[in-house]
PDB file of C-alpha atoms in Angstrom:
ATOM      1  CA  UNK A   1       4.923   3.215 -17.758  1.00 82.00           C
ATOM      2  CA  UNK A   2       7.894   1.674 -18.023  1.00 87.00           C
ATOM      3  CA  UNK A   3       8.549  -1.146 -19.559  1.00 92.00           C
ATOM      4  CA  UNK A   4      11.941  -3.580 -19.287  1.00 95.00           C
ATOM      5  CA  UNK A   5      12.575  -6.852 -21.275  1.00 95.00           C
ATOM      6  CA  UNK A   6      15.051  -9.152 -20.241  1.00 96.00           C
ATOM      7  CA  UNK A   7      17.375 -11.735 -22.214  1.00 96.00           C
ATOM      8  CA  UNK A   8      18.044 -14.470 -22.067  1.00 96.00           C
ATOM      9  CA  UNK A   9      14.945 -16.196 -20.143  1.00 94.00           C
ATOM     10  CA  UNK A  10      17.247 -19.129 -19.366  1.00 96.00           C
ATOM     11  CA  UNK A  11      21.606 -19.353 -19.036  1.00 97.00           C
ATOM     12  CA  UNK A  12      23.484 -22.703 -18.558  1.00 97.00           C
ATOM     13  CA  UNK A  13      27.418 -22.426 -18.135  1.00 97.00           C
ATOM     14  CA  UNK A  14      30.261 -24.132 -17.054  1.00 97.00           C
ATOM     15  CA  UNK A  15      31.541 -23.470 -13.781  1.00 97.00           C
ATOM     16  CA  UNK A  16      34.092 -20.616 -14.468  1.00 97.00           C
ATOM     17  CA  UNK A  17      32.675 -19.366 -17.594  1.00 97.00           C
ATOM     18  CA  UNK A  18      31.671 -16.218 -17.474  1.00 97.00           C
ATOM     19  CA  UNK A  19      27.657 -15.021 -17.653  1.00 98.00           C
ATOM     20  CA  UNK A  20      26.018 -12.017 -19.102  1.00 98.00           C
ATOM     21  CA  UNK A  21      21.939 -10.825 -18.856  1.00 98.00           C
ATOM     22  CA  UNK A  22      20.797  -8.326 -21.518  1.00 98.00           C
ATOM     23  CA  UNK A  23      17.951  -5.750 -20.496  1.00 98.00           C
ATOM     24  CA  UNK A  24      16.519  -2.737 -22.156  1.00 97.00           C
ATOM     25  CA  UNK A  25      14.050  -0.136 -21.256  1.00 97.00           C
ATOM     26  CA  UNK A  26      11.521   2.071 -22.776  1.00 95.00           C
ATOM     27  CA  UNK A  27      11.567   5.031 -20.281  1.00 92.00           C
ATOM     28  CA  UNK A  28      14.207   7.667 -21.290  1.00 92.00           C
ATOM     29  CA  UNK A  29      13.454   9.060 -17.531  1.00 90.00           C
ATOM     30  CA  UNK A  30      14.430   6.069 -15.571  1.00 91.00           C
ATOM     31  CA  UNK A  31      17.843   6.655 -13.698  1.00 90.00           C
ATOM     32  CA  UNK A  32      18.529   3.480 -11.520  1.00 91.00           C
ATOM     33  CA  UNK A  33      18.924   0.016 -12.400  1.00 94.00           C
ATOM     34  CA  UNK A  34      19.479  -2.546 -10.133  1.00 94.00           C
ATOM     35  CA  UNK A  35      20.153  -6.377 -10.270  1.00 97.00           C
ATOM     36  CA  UNK A  36      18.170  -8.669  -7.730  1.00 96.00           C
ATOM     37  CA  UNK A  37      19.277 -12.162  -7.233  1.00 96.00           C
ATOM     38  CA  UNK A  38      16.942 -14.849  -6.346  1.00 94.00           C
ATOM     39  CA  UNK A  39      17.752 -18.416  -5.373  1.00 94.00           C
ATOM     40  CA  UNK A  40      15.311 -21.026  -4.928  1.00 90.00           C
ATOM     41  CA  UNK A  41      12.129 -20.268  -2.658  1.00 87.00           C
ATOM     42  CA  UNK A  42      14.450 -17.219  -1.621  1.00 90.00           C
ATOM     43  CA  UNK A  43      13.340 -13.402  -1.278  1.00 92.00           C
ATOM     44  CA  UNK A  44      14.879 -11.214  -3.980  1.00 93.00           C
ATOM     45  CA  UNK A  45      18.393  -9.682  -3.016  1.00 94.00           C
ATOM     46  CA  UNK A  46      20.055  -6.705  -4.374  1.00 94.00           C
ATOM     47  CA  UNK A  47      23.246  -7.515  -5.447  1.00 96.00           C
ATOM     48  CA  UNK A  48      24.329  -4.247  -7.613  1.00 95.00           C
ATOM     49  CA  UNK A  49      22.553  -1.141  -8.914  1.00 93.00           C
ATOM     50  CA  UNK A  50      23.489   1.531 -10.953  1.00 92.00           C
ATOM     51  CA  UNK A  51      22.658   5.065 -11.404  1.00 89.00           C
ATOM     52  CA  UNK A  52      22.226   7.008 -14.989  1.00 84.00           C
ATOM     53  CA  UNK A  53      25.287   8.921 -14.860  1.00 83.00           C
ATOM     54  CA  UNK A  54      27.881   6.334 -14.411  1.00 81.00           C
ATOM     55  CA  UNK A  55      28.401   3.751 -17.544  1.00 90.00           C
ATOM     56  CA  UNK A  56      30.300   0.833 -15.147  1.00 94.00           C
ATOM     57  CA  UNK A  57      30.038  -0.302 -12.250  1.00 93.00           C
ATOM     58  CA  UNK A  58      32.186  -3.119 -10.685  1.00 96.00           C
ATOM     59  CA  UNK A  59      31.939  -5.239  -6.957  1.00 94.00           C
ATOM     60  CA  UNK A  60      33.796  -8.116  -7.367  1.00 96.00           C
ATOM     61  CA  UNK A  61      33.258 -10.864  -9.928  1.00 97.00           C
ATOM     62  CA  UNK A  62      29.792  -8.667 -10.549  1.00 98.00           C
ATOM     63  CA  UNK A  63      29.933  -6.208 -13.317  1.00 97.00           C
ATOM     64  CA  UNK A  64      26.379  -4.350 -15.005  1.00 97.00           C
ATOM     65  CA  UNK A  65      27.503  -1.735 -17.621  1.00 96.00           C
ATOM     66  CA  UNK A  66      24.897   0.974 -19.027  1.00 96.00           C
ATOM     67  CA  UNK A  67      23.994   2.408 -22.195  1.00 95.00           C
ATOM     68  CA  UNK A  68      21.769   5.309 -21.867  1.00 93.00           C
ATOM     69  CA  UNK A  69      21.695   6.608 -25.379  1.00 93.00           C
ATOM     70  CA  UNK A  70      20.475   2.581 -26.391  1.00 94.00           C
ATOM     71  CA  UNK A  71      18.730   2.304 -23.450  1.00 95.00           C
ATOM     72  CA  UNK A  72      20.152  -0.917 -22.155  1.00 95.00           C
ATOM     73  CA  UNK A  73      21.885  -2.049 -19.661  1.00 97.00           C
ATOM     74  CA  UNK A  74      24.036  -5.184 -18.625  1.00 98.00           C
ATOM     75  CA  UNK A  75      25.013  -7.523 -15.797  1.00 98.00           C
ATOM     76  CA  UNK A  76      28.331  -9.636 -16.144  1.00 98.00           C
ATOM     77  CA  UNK A  77      29.414 -12.242 -13.653  1.00 98.00           C
ATOM     78  CA  UNK A  78      32.957 -13.713 -14.513  1.00 97.00           C
ATOM     79  CA  UNK A  79      34.106 -16.694 -13.296  1.00 97.00           C
ATOM     80  CA  UNK A  80      30.887 -18.492 -12.262  1.00 97.00           C
ATOM     81  CA  UNK A  81      30.806 -20.612  -9.431  1.00 97.00           C
ATOM     82  CA  UNK A  82      27.932 -23.345  -8.514  1.00 95.00           C
ATOM     83  CA  UNK A  83      26.835 -20.208  -5.671  1.00 96.00           C
ATOM     84  CA  UNK A  84      25.791 -18.220  -8.544  1.00 97.00           C
ATOM     85  CA  UNK A  85      22.708 -20.385  -9.459  1.00 97.00           C
ATOM     86  CA  UNK A  86      19.474 -18.625  -9.380  1.00 97.00           C
ATOM     87  CA  UNK A  87      17.354 -16.525 -10.789  1.00 95.00           C
ATOM     88  CA  UNK A  88      18.025 -12.897 -11.354  1.00 97.00           C
ATOM     89  CA  UNK A  89      16.243  -9.532 -12.673  1.00 96.00           C
ATOM     90  CA  UNK A  90      17.269  -6.347 -13.639  1.00 97.00           C
ATOM     91  CA  UNK A  91      15.045  -3.267 -12.743  1.00 95.00           C
ATOM     92  CA  UNK A  92      14.577   0.237 -13.741  1.00 93.00           C
ATOM     93  CA  UNK A  93      12.892   3.261 -12.021  1.00 89.00           C
ATOM     94  CA  UNK A  94      13.022   7.054 -12.098  1.00 83.00           C
ATOM     95  CA  UNK A  95      14.464   7.771  -8.240  1.00 75.00           C
ATOM     96  CA  UNK A  96      12.012  10.394  -7.180  1.00 69.00           C
ATOM     97  CA  UNK A  97      10.696  11.437  -3.269  1.00 61.00           C
ATOM     98  CA  UNK A  98       7.835   9.261  -4.034  1.00 65.00           C
ATOM     99  CA  UNK A  99       9.768   5.902  -3.376  1.00 69.00           C
ATOM    100  CA  UNK A 100      11.350   3.508  -5.436  1.00 75.00           C
ATOM    101  CA  UNK A 101       8.671   2.089  -8.075  1.00 83.00           C
ATOM    102  CA  UNK A 102      11.075  -0.846  -9.498  1.00 88.00           C
ATOM    103  CA  UNK A 103       9.838  -1.731 -12.987  1.00 91.00           C
ATOM    104  CA  UNK A 104      11.186  -5.823 -13.073  1.00 93.00           C
ATOM    105  CA  UNK A 105      12.417  -7.851 -16.225  1.00 94.00           C
ATOM    106  CA  UNK A 106      11.060 -11.497 -16.529  1.00 93.00           C
ATOM    107  CA  UNK A 107      14.405 -12.909 -15.084  1.00 95.00           C
ATOM    108  CA  UNK A 108      17.131 -14.934 -15.876  1.00 96.00           C
ATOM    109  CA  UNK A 109      17.414 -18.558 -14.517  1.00 96.00           C
ATOM    110  CA  UNK A 110      21.027 -19.051 -14.598  1.00 97.00           C
ATOM    111  CA  UNK A 111      22.533 -22.384 -13.962  1.00 97.00           C
ATOM    112  CA  UNK A 112      26.372 -22.865 -13.139  1.00 97.00           C
ATOM    113  CA  UNK A 113      27.100 -26.511 -14.040  1.00 95.00           C
ATOM    114  CA  UNK A 114      30.198 -28.203 -12.267  1.00 91.00           C
TER     115      UNK A 114
ATOM    116  CA  UNK B   1      16.007  -6.367  13.800  1.00 71.00           C
ATOM    117  CA  UNK B   2      14.009  -8.893  11.795  1.00 82.00           C
ATOM    118  CA  UNK B   3      13.848  -7.112   8.788  1.00 93.00           C
ATOM    119  CA  UNK B   4      10.771  -7.554   6.923  1.00 96.00           C
ATOM    120  CA  UNK B   5       8.211 -10.275   8.147  1.00 96.00           C
ATOM    121  CA  UNK B   6       5.828 -11.090   6.115  1.00 97.00           C
ATOM    122  CA  UNK B   7       2.575 -14.127   7.462  1.00 96.00           C
ATOM    123  CA  UNK B   8       1.563 -16.760   6.502  1.00 96.00           C
ATOM    124  CA  UNK B   9       4.064 -18.204   4.585  1.00 95.00           C
ATOM    125  CA  UNK B  10       1.344 -20.442   2.267  1.00 96.00           C
ATOM    126  CA  UNK B  11      -2.222 -20.270   2.537  1.00 96.00           C
ATOM    127  CA  UNK B  12      -4.683 -21.736  -0.213  1.00 97.00           C
ATOM    128  CA  UNK B  13      -8.309 -20.253  -0.489  1.00 96.00           C
ATOM    129  CA  UNK B  14     -11.262 -21.104  -1.974  1.00 97.00           C
ATOM    130  CA  UNK B  15     -12.636 -19.240  -4.966  1.00 97.00           C
ATOM    131  CA  UNK B  16     -14.436 -15.754  -3.703  1.00 96.00           C
ATOM    132  CA  UNK B  17     -13.220 -16.244  -0.186  1.00 97.00           C
ATOM    133  CA  UNK B  18     -11.217 -13.183   1.561  1.00 96.00           C
ATOM    134  CA  UNK B  19      -7.847 -13.013   3.268  1.00 96.00           C
ATOM    135  CA  UNK B  20      -5.370 -10.317   4.504  1.00 97.00           C
ATOM    136  CA  UNK B  21      -1.265 -10.845   3.999  1.00 98.00           C
ATOM    137  CA  UNK B  22       0.350  -9.261   6.845  1.00 97.00           C
ATOM    138  CA  UNK B  23       3.254  -7.280   6.533  1.00 98.00           C
ATOM    139  CA  UNK B  24       5.326  -5.562   8.942  1.00 97.00           C
ATOM    140  CA  UNK B  25       9.338  -4.245   9.164  1.00 96.00           C
ATOM    141  CA  UNK B  26      11.102  -3.053  12.026  1.00 95.00           C
ATOM    142  CA  UNK B  27      13.764  -0.862  10.262  1.00 92.00           C
ATOM    143  CA  UNK B  28      11.545   2.643  10.139  1.00 90.00           C
ATOM    144  CA  UNK B  29      11.234   2.559   6.708  1.00 90.00           C
ATOM    145  CA  UNK B  30       8.856   4.902   5.319  1.00 89.00           C
ATOM    146  CA  UNK B  31       8.105   3.161   2.077  1.00 91.00           C
ATOM    147  CA  UNK B  32       6.310  -0.137   1.840  1.00 94.00           C
ATOM    148  CA  UNK B  33       5.491  -1.891  -1.306  1.00 95.00           C
ATOM    149  CA  UNK B  34       3.645  -5.336  -2.632  1.00 97.00           C
ATOM    150  CA  UNK B  35       3.930  -7.392  -5.487  1.00 96.00           C
ATOM    151  CA  UNK B  36       3.200 -10.004  -7.006  1.00 96.00           C
ATOM    152  CA  UNK B  37       5.465 -12.871  -8.800  1.00 93.00           C
ATOM    153  CA  UNK B  38       3.747 -15.477 -11.043  1.00 91.00           C
ATOM    154  CA  UNK B  39       5.356 -18.419 -11.952  1.00 83.00           C
ATOM    155  CA  UNK B  40       8.639 -17.731 -13.990  1.00 79.00           C
ATOM    156  CA  UNK B  41       8.181 -13.855 -14.318  1.00 84.00           C
ATOM    157  CA  UNK B  42       8.902 -10.738 -12.844  1.00 88.00           C
ATOM    158  CA  UNK B  43       7.481  -8.986 -10.003  1.00 93.00           C
ATOM    159  CA  UNK B  44       4.788  -6.462 -10.439  1.00 94.00           C
ATOM    160  CA  UNK B  45       3.614  -3.456  -8.446  1.00 94.00           C
ATOM    161  CA  UNK B  46       0.234  -3.783  -6.609  1.00 96.00           C
ATOM    162  CA  UNK B  47      -0.030  -0.901  -3.973  1.00 96.00           C
ATOM    163  CA  UNK B  48       2.857   1.031  -2.507  1.00 93.00           C
ATOM    164  CA  UNK B  49       3.036   3.373   0.504  1.00 93.00           C
ATOM    165  CA  UNK B  50       5.077   6.467   1.386  1.00 89.00           C
ATOM    166  CA  UNK B  51       4.249   6.901   4.848  1.00 90.00           C
ATOM    167  CA  UNK B  52       1.288   6.276   7.541  1.00 93.00           C
ATOM    168  CA  UNK B  53      -2.164   7.117   6.230  1.00 94.00           C
ATOM    169  CA  UNK B  54      -0.779   7.534   1.792  1.00 93.00           C
ATOM    170  CA  UNK B  55      -1.293   4.375  -0.572  1.00 95.00           C
ATOM    171  CA  UNK B  56      -1.155   4.009  -4.284  1.00 92.00           C
ATOM    172  CA  UNK B  57      -1.910   2.008  -6.761  1.00 94.00           C
ATOM    173  CA  UNK B  58       0.818   0.226  -8.755  1.00 92.00           C
ATOM    174  CA  UNK B  59       0.768  -1.745 -11.941  1.00 91.00           C
ATOM    175  CA  UNK B  60      -1.477  -3.584 -11.168  1.00 94.00           C
ATOM    176  CA  UNK B  61      -3.743  -3.091  -8.331  1.00 96.00           C
ATOM    177  CA  UNK B  62      -7.362  -4.746  -9.176  1.00 96.00           C
ATOM    178  CA  UNK B  63      -8.859  -7.339  -6.258  1.00 95.00           C
ATOM    179  CA  UNK B  64      -6.369  -5.717  -3.730  1.00 97.00           C
ATOM    180  CA  UNK B  65      -6.633  -3.180  -1.159  1.00 97.00           C
ATOM    181  CA  UNK B  66      -3.978  -1.827   1.399  1.00 97.00           C
ATOM    182  CA  UNK B  67      -4.171   0.400   4.271  1.00 95.00           C
ATOM    183  CA  UNK B  68      -1.187   1.877   5.964  1.00 96.00           C
ATOM    184  CA  UNK B  69      -1.943   2.780   9.978  1.00 96.00           C
ATOM    185  CA  UNK B  70       1.304   2.544  11.041  1.00 96.00           C
ATOM    186  CA  UNK B  71       4.902   2.847   9.597  1.00 95.00           C
ATOM    187  CA  UNK B  72       5.816  -0.802  10.989  1.00 96.00           C
ATOM    188  CA  UNK B  73       2.513  -2.511   9.083  1.00 97.00           C
ATOM    189  CA  UNK B  74       1.346  -2.633   5.821  1.00 98.00           C
ATOM    190  CA  UNK B  75      -1.686  -5.326   5.045  1.00 98.00           C
ATOM    191  CA  UNK B  76      -2.862  -6.120   1.617  1.00 98.00           C
ATOM    192  CA  UNK B  77      -6.480  -6.862   1.159  1.00 97.00           C
ATOM    193  CA  UNK B  78      -7.654  -9.805  -1.119  1.00 96.00           C
ATOM    194  CA  UNK B  79     -11.354  -9.377  -1.629  1.00 89.00           C
ATOM    195  CA  UNK B  80     -13.449 -12.189  -3.616  1.00 93.00           C
ATOM    196  CA  UNK B  81     -10.346 -14.321  -4.607  1.00 95.00           C
ATOM    197  CA  UNK B  82     -10.239 -15.268  -8.027  1.00 96.00           C
ATOM    198  CA  UNK B  83      -7.503 -18.147  -9.713  1.00 96.00           C
ATOM    199  CA  UNK B  84      -5.893 -15.142 -11.303  1.00 95.00           C
ATOM    200  CA  UNK B  85      -4.478 -14.192  -7.957  1.00 96.00           C
ATOM    201  CA  UNK B  86      -2.858 -17.230  -7.687  1.00 96.00           C
ATOM    202  CA  UNK B  87       0.892 -16.281  -6.971  1.00 96.00           C
ATOM    203  CA  UNK B  88       3.928 -15.728  -4.728  1.00 95.00           C
ATOM    204  CA  UNK B  89       3.482 -12.164  -2.813  1.00 97.00           C
ATOM    205  CA  UNK B  90       6.414 -10.130  -1.518  1.00 96.00           C
ATOM    206  CA  UNK B  91       6.185  -7.529   0.694  1.00 97.00           C
ATOM    207  CA  UNK B  92       9.211  -5.124   0.536  1.00 95.00           C
ATOM    208  CA  UNK B  93      10.193  -1.619   2.370  1.00 93.00           C
ATOM    209  CA  UNK B  94      13.193   0.822   1.691  1.00 90.00           C
ATOM    210  CA  UNK B  95      14.533   3.914   3.338  1.00 83.00           C
ATOM    211  CA  UNK B  96      12.840   7.348   2.863  1.00 67.00           C
ATOM    212  CA  UNK B  97      16.587   9.320   3.111  1.00 61.00           C
ATOM    213  CA  UNK B  98      19.954   8.509   2.089  1.00 56.00           C
ATOM    214  CA  UNK B  99      20.274   4.881   0.314  1.00 56.00           C
ATOM    215  CA  UNK B 100      16.545   4.557  -0.641  1.00 60.00           C
ATOM    216  CA  UNK B 101      17.050   2.648  -3.977  1.00 77.00           C
ATOM    217  CA  UNK B 102      17.492  -0.596  -2.070  1.00 86.00           C
ATOM    218  CA  UNK B 103      14.382  -2.712  -1.802  1.00 91.00           C
ATOM    219  CA  UNK B 104      14.230  -4.834   1.508  1.00 93.00           C
ATOM    220  CA  UNK B 105      12.060  -7.865   0.786  1.00 95.00           C
ATOM    221  CA  UNK B 106      10.160  -9.901   2.979  1.00 95.00           C
ATOM    222  CA  UNK B 107      10.055 -14.042   2.665  1.00 94.00           C
ATOM    223  CA  UNK B 108       6.849 -13.950   0.432  1.00 95.00           C
ATOM    224  CA  UNK B 109       3.695 -15.759   0.567  1.00 96.00           C
ATOM    225  CA  UNK B 110       2.848 -18.484  -1.398  1.00 95.00           C
ATOM    226  CA  UNK B 111      -1.240 -18.242  -1.899  1.00 96.00           C
ATOM    227  CA  UNK B 112      -3.217 -20.289  -4.329  1.00 96.00           C
ATOM    228  CA  UNK B 113      -6.791 -19.788  -5.307  1.00 96.00           C
ATOM    229  CA  UNK B 114      -8.975 -22.908  -5.908  1.00 95.00           C
TER     230      UNK B 114
END
């Protein structure tokens, strides 16, 4: 089955700096790569996703890049703000008719220091 | 529109006890999932369902059972609770057509087995 590794496990940045989280996946058949944000005590929520036919996607201060050959993808947060403090999870799956069975990475705890 | 609703929010069980975690969604989603999240770890898929009457195992199904008699409800049953089942449990659902990639999570059930 799919295996997703995520690094680093914790990341501390100064407000206004950039944060980068990296993930690798094992199954070359995976074609969908979302990122979920989980604030303390809350449910995970999708913040951005990318399909394997796209190399990069951006949404305001958040961007995701995908390297299919190397089987890795990254989340980039620019101009970090205190509200970006949370745990971020990457995931991978192969979208097909039988649902979207995501395999998650271990998570990255991001702390933005004011 | 309540989204995905889970009950209870917290529960303490003794070893060997049984319980059912309830999950209901009002978005008419065909796909539903149960994940567990151990402290400091990512989410692991326990069971999933692609529609009423259809369920299948995920990565970590041992010690759990599910049923899906209606589109709205997807309860998770723990039989003979063990300390290894201490975790936070999240139910999720997604569309079966169109943008079916996005998972909508419930608020979670924190379970301790002592």
